[in-house]
């Protein structure tokens, strides 16, 4: 301890110099660390801003693509509705023509039935009542034609809807 009492001033100066060197080094390290953190924070902010811009651009492009595809699908649906309306109008026209043919067939069947009844009435062995073969044939023809018209209308609508679906699918595939 006597050594400490005789050299306390140089030991204190050495301790103070060591503390000063440590403090200066610590200040330089802290300044460099803060500067590096600030630079990285700026780089991360720039990267986040770039990512946000890229995300907004991708979202805008996706919305534009979706609107384009929806526009194509809407146009396809509109065309299909027009085709269905045209098919319905054609079916109505065909039904009107068919009804005219049925009326003519019914008139012809009635004349044949009247002729056949007159022939039966002339023959004493047959009765004049009952439905004739021509009337049955005319009724069968009318029912078959009516059902064929219904089935044709269903087939036309199914075909138009199928083609519209196919066109919508192709429009989606082409867009990808």
C-alpha atoms as an extended CHARMM CRD file, in Angstrom:
* protein
*
       176  EXT
         1         1  UNK       CA              0.0000000000        0.0000000000        0.0000000000  PROA      1               0.0000000000
         2         2  UNK       CA              2.8980000000        2.2760000000        0.4830000000  PROA      2               0.0000000000
         3         3  UNK       CA              3.6640000000        1.8920000000       -3.1460000000  PROA      3               0.0000000000
         4         4  UNK       CA              0.1720000000        3.2110000000       -3.9560000000  PROA      4               0.0000000000
         5         5  UNK       CA              0.6830000000        6.2150000000       -1.6840000000  PROA      5               0.0000000000
         6         6  UNK       CA              3.9610000000        7.1400000000       -3.3110000000  PROA      6               0.0000000000
         7         7  UNK       CA              2.7150000000        6.6440000000       -6.9550000000  PROA      7               0.0000000000
         8         8  UNK       CA             -0.9260000000        7.6730000000       -6.6530000000  PROA      8               0.0000000000
         9         9  UNK       CA             -0.5900000000       10.6790000000       -8.9530000000  PROA      9               0.0000000000
        10        10  UNK       CA              0.8750000000        8.7370000000      -11.9030000000  PROA      10              0.0000000000
        11        11  UNK       CA             -1.6070000000        5.8680000000      -11.2660000000  PROA      11              0.0000000000
        12        12  UNK       CA             -4.5050000000        8.3470000000      -11.2410000000  PROA      12              0.0000000000
        13        13  UNK       CA             -3.2370000000        9.9590000000      -14.4500000000  PROA      13              0.0000000000
        14        14  UNK       CA             -2.8840000000        6.5120000000      -16.0730000000  PROA      14              0.0000000000
        15        15  UNK       CA             -6.3900000000        5.5850000000      -14.8890000000  PROA      15              0.0000000000
        16        16  UNK       CA             -7.8040000000        8.8630000000      -16.1990000000  PROA      16              0.0000000000
        17        17  UNK       CA             -5.9850000000        8.3940000000      -19.5160000000  PROA      17              0.0000000000
        18        18  UNK       CA             -7.3690000000        4.8500000000      -19.7620000000  PROA      18              0.0000000000
        19        19  UNK       CA            -10.8800000000        6.1000000000      -18.9810000000  PROA      19              0.0000000000
        20        20  UNK       CA            -10.4820000000        8.8720000000      -21.5720000000  PROA      20              0.0000000000
        21        21  UNK       CA             -9.3170000000        6.3790000000      -24.2240000000  PROA      21              0.0000000000
        22        22  UNK       CA            -12.1730000000        4.0220000000      -23.3510000000  PROA      22              0.0000000000
        23        23  UNK       CA            -14.7380000000        6.8710000000      -23.4250000000  PROA      23              0.0000000000
        24        24  UNK       CA            -13.4370000000        8.1290000000      -26.7950000000  PROA      24              0.0000000000
        25        25  UNK       CA            -13.4670000000        4.6100000000      -28.2460000000  PROA      25              0.0000000000
        26        26  UNK       CA            -16.9600000000        4.0180000000      -26.9280000000  PROA      26              0.0000000000
        27        27  UNK       CA            -18.1670000000        7.2930000000      -28.4540000000  PROA      27              0.0000000000
        28        28  UNK       CA            -16.6740000000        6.4010000000      -31.8440000000  PROA      28              0.0000000000
        29        29  UNK       CA            -18.1570000000        2.8760000000      -31.7050000000  PROA      29              0.0000000000
        30        30  UNK       CA            -21.5960000000        4.2460000000      -30.7380000000  PROA      30              0.0000000000
        31        31  UNK       CA            -21.4440000000        6.8730000000      -33.5070000000  PROA      31              0.0000000000
        32        32  UNK       CA            -20.5000000000        4.2430000000      -36.1160000000  PROA      32              0.0000000000
        33        33  UNK       CA            -23.1740000000        1.8650000000      -34.8500000000  PROA      33              0.0000000000
        34        34  UNK       CA            -25.8250000000        4.6010000000      -34.9690000000  PROA      34              0.0000000000
        35        35  UNK       CA            -24.7250000000        5.6260000000      -38.4610000000  PROA      35              0.0000000000
        36        36  UNK       CA            -24.8840000000        2.0290000000      -39.6900000000  PROA      36              0.0000000000
        37        37  UNK       CA            -28.3220000000        1.5750000000      -38.1070000000  PROA      37              0.0000000000
        38        38  UNK       CA            -29.5440000000        4.7820000000      -39.7420000000  PROA      38              0.0000000000
        39        39  UNK       CA            -28.2360000000        3.6540000000      -43.1400000000  PROA      39              0.0000000000
        40        40  UNK       CA            -29.8750000000        0.2430000000      -42.8080000000  PROA      40              0.0000000000
        41        41  UNK       CA            -33.1190000000        1.8030000000      -41.5850000000  PROA      41              0.0000000000
        42        42  UNK       CA            -33.1040000000        4.0420000000      -44.6660000000  PROA      42              0.0000000000
        43        43  UNK       CA            -32.4150000000        1.0440000000      -46.9370000000  PROA      43              0.0000000000
        44        44  UNK       CA            -35.2540000000       -0.9490000000      -45.3170000000  PROA      44              0.0000000000
        45        45  UNK       CA            -37.6390000000        2.0080000000      -45.6670000000  PROA      45              0.0000000000
        46        46  UNK       CA            -36.7070000000        2.3050000000      -49.3500000000  PROA      46              0.0000000000
        47        47  UNK       CA            -37.1660000000       -1.4340000000      -49.8350000000  PROA      47              0.0000000000
        48        48  UNK       CA            -40.5650000000       -1.3300000000      -48.0810000000  PROA      48              0.0000000000
        49        49  UNK       CA            -41.6250000000        1.6200000000      -50.2510000000  PROA      49              0.0000000000
        50        50  UNK       CA            -40.4910000000       -0.2470000000      -53.3990000000  PROA      50              0.0000000000
        51        51  UNK       CA            -42.3850000000       -3.3490000000      -52.2540000000  PROA      51              0.0000000000
        52        52  UNK       CA            -45.5450000000       -1.3090000000      -51.6090000000  PROA      52              0.0000000000
        53        53  UNK       CA            -45.2590000000        0.3140000000      -55.0430000000  PROA      53              0.0000000000
        54        54  UNK       CA            -44.7380000000       -3.0630000000      -56.7230000000  PROA      54              0.0000000000
        55        55  UNK       CA            -47.7020000000       -4.5290000000      -54.8110000000  PROA      55              0.0000000000
        56        56  UNK       CA            -49.9490000000       -1.6360000000      -55.8420000000  PROA      56              0.0000000000
        57        57  UNK       CA            -48.8290000000       -2.0560000000      -59.4670000000  PROA      57              0.0000000000
        58        58  UNK       CA            -49.5040000000       -5.8240000000      -59.4070000000  PROA      58              0.0000000000
        59        59  UNK       CA            -52.9150000000       -5.2560000000      -57.8300000000  PROA      59              0.0000000000
        60        60  UNK       CA            -53.8070000000       -2.6420000000      -60.4500000000  PROA      60              0.0000000000
        61        61  UNK       CA            -52.7040000000       -5.0010000000      -63.2360000000  PROA      61              0.0000000000
        62        62  UNK       CA            -54.7080000000       -7.8570000000      -61.6940000000  PROA      62              0.0000000000
        63        63  UNK       CA            -57.7970000000       -5.6330000000      -61.4130000000  PROA      63              0.0000000000
        64        64  UNK       CA            -57.4020000000       -4.5040000000      -65.0330000000  PROA      64              0.0000000000
        65        65  UNK       CA            -57.0160000000       -8.1190000000      -66.1740000000  PROA      65              0.0000000000
        66        66  UNK       CA            -60.0610000000       -9.2020000000      -64.1580000000  PROA      66              0.0000000000
        67        67  UNK       CA            -62.1140000000       -6.3510000000      -65.6190000000  PROA      67              0.0000000000
        68        68  UNK       CA            -60.9740000000       -7.2940000000      -69.1300000000  PROA      68              0.0000000000
        69        69  UNK       CA            -61.9310000000      -10.9240000000      -68.5650000000  PROA      69              0.0000000000
        70        70  UNK       CA            -65.2560000000       -9.9640000000      -67.0100000000  PROA      70              0.0000000000
        71        71  UNK       CA            -65.9180000000       -7.6890000000      -69.9920000000  PROA      71              0.0000000000
        72        72  UNK       CA            -65.2750000000      -10.5920000000      -72.3560000000  PROA      72              0.0000000000
        73        73  UNK       CA            -67.5390000000      -12.8700000000      -70.3270000000  PROA      73              0.0000000000
        74        74  UNK       CA            -70.2710000000      -10.2070000000      -70.2520000000  PROA      74              0.0000000000
        75        75  UNK       CA            -70.0190000000       -9.8340000000      -74.0370000000  PROA      75              0.0000000000
        76        76  UNK       CA            -70.2190000000      -13.6220000000      -74.4300000000  PROA      76              0.0000000000
        77        77  UNK       CA            -73.2820000000      -13.7520000000      -72.1470000000  PROA      77              0.0000000000
        78        78  UNK       CA            -74.9280000000      -10.9300000000      -74.1000000000  PROA      78              0.0000000000
        79        79  UNK       CA            -74.3140000000      -12.7370000000      -77.4020000000  PROA      79              0.0000000000
        80        80  UNK       CA            -75.6550000000      -15.9810000000      -75.9000000000  PROA      80              0.0000000000
        81        81  UNK       CA            -78.7870000000      -14.2270000000      -74.6340000000  PROA      81              0.0000000000
        82        82  UNK       CA            -79.3170000000      -12.7780000000      -78.1120000000  PROA      82              0.0000000000
        83        83  UNK       CA            -78.8650000000      -16.1970000000      -79.6660000000  PROA      83              0.0000000000
        84        84  UNK       CA            -81.2900000000      -17.7350000000      -77.1710000000  PROA      84              0.0000000000
        85        85  UNK       CA            -83.8230000000      -15.0140000000      -77.9470000000  PROA      85              0.0000000000
        86        86  UNK       CA            -83.3390000000      -15.6420000000      -81.6720000000  PROA      86              0.0000000000
        87        87  UNK       CA            -83.7540000000      -19.3960000000      -81.1290000000  PROA      87              0.0000000000
        88        88  UNK       CA            -86.9390000000      -18.7430000000      -79.1310000000  PROA      88              0.0000000000
        89        89  UNK       CA            -88.2500000000      -16.4990000000      -81.9140000000  PROA      89              0.0000000000
        90        90  UNK       CA            -87.3890000000      -19.1760000000      -84.4730000000  PROA      90              0.0000000000
        91        91  UNK       CA            -89.1390000000      -21.7880000000      -82.3240000000  PROA      91              0.0000000000
        92        92  UNK       CA            -92.2210000000      -19.5640000000      -82.0700000000  PROA      92              0.0000000000
        93        93  UNK       CA            -92.2210000000      -19.1160000000      -85.8440000000  PROA      93              0.0000000000
        94        94  UNK       CA            -91.7970000000      -22.8650000000      -86.3390000000  PROA      94              0.0000000000
        95        95  UNK       CA            -94.6090000000      -23.4880000000      -83.8460000000  PROA      95              0.0000000000
        96        96  UNK       CA            -96.8880000000      -21.1150000000      -85.7820000000  PROA      96              0.0000000000
        97        97  UNK       CA            -96.0630000000      -22.8770000000      -89.0500000000  PROA      97              0.0000000000
        98        98  UNK       CA            -96.5480000000      -26.2210000000      -87.3250000000  PROA      98              0.0000000000
        99        99  UNK       CA            -99.9230000000      -25.1240000000      -85.9560000000  PROA      99              0.0000000000
       100       100  UNK       CA           -100.9570000000      -24.1660000000      -89.4790000000  PROA      100             0.0000000000
       101       101  UNK       CA            -99.8930000000      -27.5690000000      -90.7470000000  PROA      101             0.0000000000
       102       102  UNK       CA           -101.7410000000      -29.2450000000      -87.8910000000  PROA      102             0.0000000000
       103       103  UNK       CA           -104.8860000000      -27.3080000000      -88.7370000000  PROA      103             0.0000000000
       104       104  UNK       CA           -104.6020000000      -28.3800000000      -92.3680000000  PROA      104             0.0000000000
       105       105  UNK       CA           -103.9470000000      -31.9840000000      -91.2850000000  PROA      105             0.0000000000
       106       106  UNK       CA           -106.9500000000      -31.8440000000      -88.9420000000  PROA      106             0.0000000000
       107       107  UNK       CA           -109.1520000000      -30.5130000000      -91.7540000000  PROA      107             0.0000000000
       108       108  UNK       CA           -107.9230000000      -33.2250000000      -94.0760000000  PROA      108             0.0000000000
       109       109  UNK       CA           -108.4470000000      -35.8570000000      -91.3750000000  PROA      109             0.0000000000
       110       110  UNK       CA           -111.9600000000      -34.5310000000      -90.7490000000  PROA      110             0.0000000000
       111       111  UNK       CA           -112.7640000000      -34.7690000000      -94.4710000000  PROA      111             0.0000000000
       112       112  UNK       CA           -111.3440000000      -38.2820000000      -94.6240000000  PROA      112             0.0000000000
       113       113  UNK       CA           -113.2680000000      -39.2100000000      -91.4730000000  PROA      113             0.0000000000
       114       114  UNK       CA           -116.4720000000      -37.7860000000      -92.9230000000  PROA      114             0.0000000000
       115       115  UNK       CA           -115.8730000000      -39.7150000000      -96.1240000000  PROA      115             0.0000000000
       116       116  UNK       CA           -115.1310000000      -42.8720000000      -94.1450000000  PROA      116             0.0000000000
       117       117  UNK       CA           -118.2140000000      -42.3930000000      -91.9570000000  PROA      117             0.0000000000
       118       118  UNK       CA           -120.3320000000      -41.9150000000      -95.0680000000  PROA      118             0.0000000000
       119       119  UNK       CA           -118.9070000000      -45.1160000000      -96.4860000000  PROA      119             0.0000000000
       120       120  UNK       CA           -119.5710000000      -46.9180000000      -93.1820000000  PROA      120             0.0000000000
       121       121  UNK       CA           -123.0770000000      -45.5780000000      -93.0400000000  PROA      121             0.0000000000
       122       122  UNK       CA           -123.6840000000      -46.9920000000      -96.4830000000  PROA      122             0.0000000000
       123       123  UNK       CA           -122.5260000000      -50.3650000000      -95.2500000000  PROA      123             0.0000000000
       124       124  UNK       CA           -125.1140000000      -51.7640000000      -92.8890000000  PROA      124             0.0000000000
       125       125  UNK       CA           -122.7570000000      -54.0610000000      -91.0200000000  PROA      125             0.0000000000
       126       126  UNK       CA           -120.4870000000      -51.3040000000      -89.5320000000  PROA      126             0.0000000000
       127       127  UNK       CA           -121.5250000000      -48.6400000000      -87.0940000000  PROA      127             0.0000000000
       128       128  UNK       CA           -120.9460000000      -44.9790000000      -87.8700000000  PROA      128             0.0000000000
       129       129  UNK       CA           -119.4970000000      -44.1420000000      -84.4820000000  PROA      129             0.0000000000
       130       130  UNK       CA           -115.8580000000      -44.2000000000      -83.3840000000  PROA      130             0.0000000000
       131       131  UNK       CA           -112.6350000000      -42.5120000000      -84.2940000000  PROA      131             0.0000000000
       132       132  UNK       CA           -111.1930000000      -43.0980000000      -87.6960000000  PROA      132             0.0000000000
       133       133  UNK       CA           -107.6220000000      -44.0130000000      -88.4420000000  PROA      133             0.0000000000
       134       134  UNK       CA           -106.9870000000      -40.6850000000      -90.1770000000  PROA      134             0.0000000000
       135       135  UNK       CA           -108.0930000000      -38.7660000000      -87.0700000000  PROA      135             0.0000000000
       136       136  UNK       CA           -105.8230000000      -40.8690000000      -84.8730000000  PROA      136             0.0000000000
       137       137  UNK       CA           -102.9590000000      -40.3790000000      -87.2850000000  PROA      137             0.0000000000
       138       138  UNK       CA           -103.5080000000      -36.6060000000      -87.3650000000  PROA      138             0.0000000000
       139       139  UNK       CA           -103.5690000000      -36.4320000000      -83.5310000000  PROA      139             0.0000000000
       140       140  UNK       CA           -100.4490000000      -38.5840000000      -83.2990000000  PROA      140             0.0000000000
       141       141  UNK       CA            -98.6940000000      -36.3650000000      -85.8260000000  PROA      141             0.0000000000
       142       142  UNK       CA            -99.7040000000      -33.2280000000      -83.8860000000  PROA      142             0.0000000000
       143       143  UNK       CA            -98.4150000000      -34.5780000000      -80.5540000000  PROA      143             0.0000000000
       144       144  UNK       CA            -95.1660000000      -35.8730000000      -82.0440000000  PROA      144             0.0000000000
       145       145  UNK       CA            -94.5140000000      -32.5730000000      -83.7720000000  PROA      145             0.0000000000
       146       146  UNK       CA            -95.2990000000      -30.6040000000      -80.6040000000  PROA      146             0.0000000000
       147       147  UNK       CA            -92.8990000000      -32.7280000000      -78.5330000000  PROA      147             0.0000000000
       148       148  UNK       CA            -90.2120000000      -32.4970000000      -81.2290000000  PROA      148             0.0000000000
       149       149  UNK       CA            -90.5220000000      -28.7040000000      -81.1030000000  PROA      149             0.0000000000
       150       150  UNK       CA            -90.1390000000      -28.6930000000      -77.3180000000  PROA      150             0.0000000000
       151       151  UNK       CA            -87.0720000000      -30.9270000000      -77.5090000000  PROA      151             0.0000000000
       152       152  UNK       CA            -85.5710000000      -28.8150000000      -80.2910000000  PROA      152             0.0000000000
       153       153  UNK       CA            -85.9780000000      -25.6640000000      -78.1880000000  PROA      153             0.0000000000
       154       154  UNK       CA            -84.2830000000      -27.3490000000      -75.2210000000  PROA      154             0.0000000000
       155       155  UNK       CA            -81.4680000000      -28.6030000000      -77.4520000000  PROA      155             0.0000000000
       156       156  UNK       CA            -80.9840000000      -25.1620000000      -79.0140000000  PROA      156             0.0000000000
       157       157  UNK       CA            -80.7160000000      -23.5060000000      -75.5930000000  PROA      157             0.0000000000
       158       158  UNK       CA            -78.3350000000      -26.1760000000      -74.3110000000  PROA      158             0.0000000000
       159       159  UNK       CA            -76.1230000000      -25.8110000000      -77.3760000000  PROA      159             0.0000000000
       160       160  UNK       CA            -76.0310000000      -22.0110000000      -77.1170000000  PROA      160             0.0000000000
       161       161  UNK       CA            -75.2850000000      -22.1420000000      -73.3870000000  PROA      161             0.0000000000
       162       162  UNK       CA            -72.5650000000      -24.7380000000      -73.9480000000  PROA      162             0.0000000000
       163       163  UNK       CA            -70.9130000000      -22.6520000000      -76.6610000000  PROA      163             0.0000000000
       164       164  UNK       CA            -71.0940000000      -19.5710000000      -74.4210000000  PROA      164             0.0000000000
       165       165  UNK       CA            -69.5000000000      -21.5150000000      -71.5690000000  PROA      165             0.0000000000
       166       166  UNK       CA            -66.7710000000      -22.7720000000      -73.8670000000  PROA      166             0.0000000000
       167       167  UNK       CA            -66.1040000000      -19.2550000000      -75.1650000000  PROA      167             0.0000000000
       168       168  UNK       CA            -65.9190000000      -17.8890000000      -71.5960000000  PROA      168             0.0000000000
       169       169  UNK       CA            -63.4880000000      -20.6610000000      -70.6290000000  PROA      169             0.0000000000
       170       170  UNK       CA            -61.3400000000      -20.0080000000      -73.7130000000  PROA      170             0.0000000000
       171       171  UNK       CA            -61.3290000000      -16.2800000000      -72.9350000000  PROA      171             0.0000000000
       172       172  UNK       CA            -60.0740000000      -17.0380000000      -69.4150000000  PROA      172             0.0000000000
       173       173  UNK       CA            -57.3750000000      -19.4240000000      -70.6440000000  PROA      173             0.0000000000
       174       174  UNK       CA            -56.1490000000      -17.0070000000      -73.3070000000  PROA      174             0.0000000000
       175       175  UNK       CA            -55.8880000000      -14.2640000000      -70.6930000000  PROA      175             0.0000000000
       176       176  UNK       CA            -53.4690000000      -16.2400000000      -68.5410000000  PROA      176             0.0000000000
